[in-house]
CSV table of C-alpha atoms in Angstrom, one decimal:
chain,number,residue,atom,x,y,z
A,347,UNK,CA,0.1,-0.1,-0.2
A,348,UNK,CA,1.5,3.4,-1.0
A,349,UNK,CA,0.9,6.1,1.8
A,350,UNK,CA,1.0,8.7,-1.2
A,351,UNK,CA,-2.2,7.8,-2.6
A,352,UNK,CA,-5.1,8.6,-0.7
A,353,UNK,CA,-6.8,5.8,1.4
A,354,UNK,CA,-10.1,4.5,0.1
A,355,UNK,CA,-12.3,1.7,1.3
A,356,UNK,CA,-12.2,0.1,4.6
A,357,UNK,CA,-8.7,1.5,5.1
A,358,UNK,CA,-9.9,4.8,5.0
A,359,UNK,CA,-13.0,3.9,7.5
A,360,UNK,CA,-10.2,2.6,9.6
A,361,UNK,CA,-7.7,5.3,9.6
A,362,UNK,CA,-10.8,8.0,9.6
A,363,UNK,CA,-12.0,6.5,13.0
A,364,UNK,CA,-8.4,6.0,14.6
A,365,UNK,CA,-7.7,9.9,13.9
A,366,UNK,CA,-11.3,10.9,15.5
A,367,UNK,CA,-10.5,9.0,18.2
A,368,UNK,CA,-7.2,10.3,18.4
A,369,UNK,CA,-8.4,13.7,18.4
A,370,UNK,CA,-10.8,12.9,21.1
A,371,UNK,CA,-8.2,11.3,23.5
A,372,UNK,CA,-9.7,7.6,23.1
A,373,UNK,CA,-7.7,4.4,23.2
A,374,UNK,CA,-8.8,2.0,20.6
A,375,UNK,CA,-7.9,-1.9,20.7
A,376,UNK,CA,-8.5,-4.6,18.1
A,377,UNK,CA,-12.1,-5.1,19.9
A,378,UNK,CA,-13.0,-2.0,20.0
A,379,UNK,CA,-12.1,-1.1,16.4
A,380,UNK,CA,-14.2,-3.6,15.1
A,381,UNK,CA,-17.4,-2.9,17.4
A,382,UNK,CA,-17.4,0.8,16.6
A,383,UNK,CA,-17.3,0.2,12.9
A,384,UNK,CA,-19.8,-2.4,12.7
A,385,UNK,CA,-22.0,0.1,14.8
A,386,UNK,CA,-21.4,3.0,12.0
A,387,UNK,CA,-22.5,0.6,9.6
A,388,UNK,CA,-25.5,-0.4,11.3
A,389,UNK,CA,-26.3,3.1,11.8
A,390,UNK,CA,-25.6,3.8,8.2
A,391,UNK,CA,-28.0,1.0,7.0
A,392,UNK,CA,-30.6,2.4,9.3
A,393,UNK,CA,-30.4,5.6,7.6
A,394,UNK,CA,-30.6,4.2,4.2
A,395,UNK,CA,-27.2,4.4,3.4
A,396,UNK,CA,-24.5,1.6,2.3
A,397,UNK,CA,-22.4,0.5,5.0
A,398,UNK,CA,-19.4,2.7,4.6
A,399,UNK,CA,-16.8,0.1,6.3
A,400,UNK,CA,-16.6,-1.6,3.3
A,401,UNK,CA,-16.4,-5.0,5.0
A,402,UNK,CA,-18.4,-7.9,5.5
A,403,UNK,CA,-19.5,-8.9,9.1
A,404,UNK,CA,-19.9,-12.1,10.6
A,405,UNK,CA,-20.7,-13.6,14.1
A,406,UNK,CA,-17.4,-14.9,15.1
A,407,UNK,CA,-15.3,-14.5,18.3
A,408,UNK,CA,-16.6,-12.0,20.7
A,409,UNK,CA,-19.8,-10.9,18.7
A,410,UNK,CA,-19.6,-9.2,15.1
A,411,UNK,CA,-15.9,-9.2,13.4
A,412,UNK,CA,-14.2,-9.2,10.1
A,413,UNK,CA,-11.6,-10.6,8.9
A,414,UNK,CA,-10.8,-7.9,6.1
A,415,UNK,CA,-10.3,-5.8,9.6
A,416,UNK,CA,-6.6,-8.0,10.1
A,417,UNK,CA,-5.7,-7.5,6.3
A,418,UNK,CA,-6.5,-3.8,6.8
A,419,UNK,CA,-4.4,-3.3,9.8
A,420,UNK,CA,-1.6,-5.3,8.5
A,421,UNK,CA,-1.3,-3.1,5.5
A,422,UNK,CA,-1.7,0.2,7.3
A,423,UNK,CA,1.0,-1.0,9.6
A,424,UNK,CA,3.4,-1.9,6.8
A,425,UNK,CA,2.9,1.4,5.4
A,426,UNK,CA,3.7,3.3,8.4
A,427,UNK,CA,0.2,4.5,9.0
A,428,UNK,CA,-0.5,3.0,12.2
A,429,UNK,CA,0.9,0.9,14.8
A,430,UNK,CA,-0.4,-1.9,17.0
A,431,UNK,CA,1.2,-2.2,20.3
A,432,UNK,CA,0.3,-5.2,22.1
A,433,UNK,CA,0.4,-5.7,26.1
A,434,UNK,CA,-0.5,-8.1,28.4
A,435,UNK,CA,-1.5,-8.1,32.2
A,436,UNK,CA,1.0,-10.2,34.2
A,437,UNK,CA,-1.1,-11.2,36.6
A,438,UNK,CA,-4.7,-11.9,34.5
A,439,UNK,CA,-2.8,-13.1,31.7
A,440,UNK,CA,-5.1,-10.7,29.6
A,441,UNK,CA,-3.4,-9.7,26.3
A,442,UNK,CA,-4.3,-6.5,24.4
A,443,UNK,CA,-3.4,-5.0,21.1
A,444,UNK,CA,-4.1,-1.3,20.9
A,445,UNK,CA,-4.0,0.5,17.6
A,446,UNK,CA,-2.1,3.9,17.2
A,447,UNK,CA,-2.4,5.6,14.4
A,448,UNK,CA,1.0,7.4,13.6
A,449,UNK,CA,0.5,9.3,10.2
A,450,UNK,CA,-2.0,11.5,8.8
A,451,UNK,CA,-2.8,10.1,5.6
A,452,UNK,CA,-5.3,11.6,3.1
A,453,UNK,CA,-8.7,9.7,3.0
A,454,UNK,CA,-11.3,9.8,0.9
A,455,UNK,CA,-14.6,8.6,2.5
A,456,UNK,CA,-18.2,9.7,2.7
A,457,UNK,CA,-19.0,12.7,3.9
A,458,UNK,CA,-22.4,11.6,5.7
A,459,UNK,CA,-20.5,7.9,6.7
A,460,UNK,CA,-18.0,10.4,8.6
A,461,UNK,CA,-20.5,12.1,10.6
A,462,UNK,CA,-21.6,8.7,11.3
A,463,UNK,CA,-18.6,7.8,12.9
A,464,UNK,CA,-18.1,11.2,14.4
A,465,UNK,CA,-21.7,10.4,16.3
A,466,UNK,CA,-21.0,6.5,17.1
A,467,UNK,CA,-17.7,7.6,18.7
A,468,UNK,CA,-18.9,10.4,20.7
A,469,UNK,CA,-21.9,8.2,22.0
A,470,UNK,CA,-19.5,4.8,22.4
A,471,UNK,CA,-15.8,5.9,22.0
A,472,UNK,CA,-15.2,5.8,26.0
A,473,UNK,CA,-16.9,2.2,26.4
A,474,UNK,CA,-14.7,-0.7,27.0
A,475,UNK,CA,-14.3,-3.5,24.7
A,476,UNK,CA,-16.4,-5.6,26.9
A,477,UNK,CA,-19.2,-3.1,27.3
A,478,UNK,CA,-19.3,-2.8,23.2
A,479,UNK,CA,-19.3,-6.4,22.6
A,480,UNK,CA,-22.3,-7.1,25.1
A,481,UNK,CA,-24.2,-4.1,23.2
A,482,UNK,CA,-23.1,-5.5,19.6
A,483,UNK,CA,-24.9,-8.9,20.9
A,484,UNK,CA,-28.1,-6.8,21.2
A,485,UNK,CA,-28.6,-5.6,17.7
A,486,UNK,CA,-30.9,-7.2,15.6
A,487,UNK,CA,-28.4,-8.7,13.3
A,488,UNK,CA,-26.7,-10.6,16.3
A,489,UNK,CA,-30.0,-11.5,17.8
A,490,UNK,CA,-31.0,-12.7,14.3
A,491,UNK,CA,-28.1,-15.3,14.0
A,492,UNK,CA,-28.2,-16.0,17.3
A,493,UNK,CA,-31.3,-17.4,16.9
A,494,UNK,CA,-29.8,-20.1,14.0
A,495,UNK,CA,-27.3,-21.1,16.3
A,496,UNK,CA,-24.6,-21.0,14.1
A,497,UNK,CA,-21.5,-19.0,13.9
A,498,UNK,CA,-19.5,-17.7,11.2
A,499,UNK,CA,-22.9,-16.7,9.3
A,500,UNK,CA,-23.1,-13.3,7.4
A,501,UNK,CA,-25.1,-10.9,9.4
A,502,UNK,CA,-27.6,-8.8,7.4
A,503,UNK,CA,-27.1,-5.3,8.7
A,504,UNK,CA,-30.6,-4.5,8.0
A,505,UNK,CA,-32.0,-6.9,10.7
A,506,UNK,CA,-33.4,-9.6,8.7
A,507,UNK,CA,-32.1,-13.4,9.1
A,508,UNK,CA,-28.6,-14.0,8.4
A,509,UNK,CA,-27.4,-13.9,4.5
A,510,UNK,CA,-26.7,-17.2,2.8
A,511,UNK,CA,-23.0,-17.9,2.0
A,512,UNK,CA,-22.7,-17.4,-2.2
A,513,UNK,CA,-19.1,-18.8,-2.1
A,514,UNK,CA,-19.9,-22.7,-2.5
A,515,UNK,CA,-22.8,-22.1,-5.1
A,516,UNK,CA,-20.3,-19.6,-7.2
A,517,UNK,CA,-17.7,-22.6,-7.0
A,518,UNK,CA,-20.4,-25.3,-8.2
A,519,UNK,CA,-21.2,-22.6,-11.0
A,520,UNK,CA,-17.9,-22.0,-12.1
A,521,UNK,CA,-17.1,-25.9,-12.0
A,522,UNK,CA,-20.2,-26.3,-14.3
A,523,UNK,CA,-18.9,-23.8,-16.6
A,524,UNK,CA,-15.8,-25.6,-16.6
A,525,UNK,CA,-17.1,-28.8,-17.9
A,526,UNK,CA,-19.8,-27.2,-20.2
A,527,UNK,CA,-18.0,-24.5,-22.1
A,528,UNK,CA,-20.3,-22.1,-24.5
A,529,UNK,CA,-19.8,-23.0,-28.1
A,530,UNK,CA,-18.5,-20.4,-30.4
A,531,UNK,CA,-21.6,-20.2,-32.4
A,532,UNK,CA,-25.0,-22.2,-32.6
A,533,UNK,CA,-24.3,-24.7,-35.8
A,534,UNK,CA,-26.3,-22.6,-38.6
A,535,UNK,CA,-27.0,-19.7,-36.3
A,536,UNK,CA,-25.2,-17.3,-38.2
A,537,UNK,CA,-26.0,-18.7,-41.7
A,538,UNK,CA,-29.8,-18.4,-40.6
A,539,UNK,CA,-29.4,-14.8,-40.0
A,540,UNK,CA,-27.8,-14.1,-43.0
A,541,UNK,CA,-30.6,-15.5,-45.2
A,542,UNK,CA,-33.2,-13.6,-43.0
A,543,UNK,CA,-31.5,-10.5,-43.4
A,544,UNK,CA,-31.3,-10.8,-47.2
A,545,UNK,CA,-35.2,-11.7,-47.4
A,546,UNK,CA,-35.9,-8.4,-45.6
A,547,UNK,CA,-33.6,-6.2,-47.5
A,548,UNK,CA,-36.7,-5.4,-49.9
A,549,UNK,CA,-38.7,-4.3,-47.4
A,550,UNK,CA,-36.1,-2.3,-45.7
A,551,UNK,CA,-35.8,-0.4,-49.1
A,552,UNK,CA,-39.2,0.0,-49.5
A,553,UNK,CA,-39.6,1.7,-45.8
A,554,UNK,CA,-37.0,3.8,-46.2
A,555,UNK,CA,-38.0,5.6,-49.7
A,556,UNK,CA,-41.3,5.9,-47.9
A,557,UNK,CA,-39.8,7.9,-45.2
A,558,UNK,CA,-37.7,9.9,-47.2
A,559,UNK,CA,-40.5,10.6,-49.6
A,560,UNK,CA,-42.6,12.0,-46.7
């Protein structure tokens, strides 16, 4: 990832949230980052807007999560935009990864979604990771997923039942297409079209002359 190019998509959403949190003196760890972005996406969908984070949410460890966020964090870290600081409590054994924004990159982000992130941070930014986890479990998409009693399901941010996975279906379609390639041309199809076009040539000429005379 080049830091000279403006950040877009999930990288821009993550950087914007971290920049806003830093300006307000808020600490953000892995869990808080995921839950705050999830809440922002929920609020965007509730307002009739597309989810601005650009990631897919699933019911994973500790509620809604996206593996894409780990990839974004890695890319931003390698680009020198963020730093992930890992610490551990020697008594409780609890480990925490705090995410720090160490650069101020150019960001391309929807202004309405930026306002939503601002509102979510103002309301929940100082909550602990545990409090945010409990809150996200109470949201409609998570409640619908819990009804299915199946982890890893794709969450419908509109609050409906979990969305079906398209991966296995697409794989079956690709396999079928590989076994059944489309013919270059239907046998005799082009010849039939040429004959039909020639048969209609005289009628087309008459229609053209009629239009020109009018």
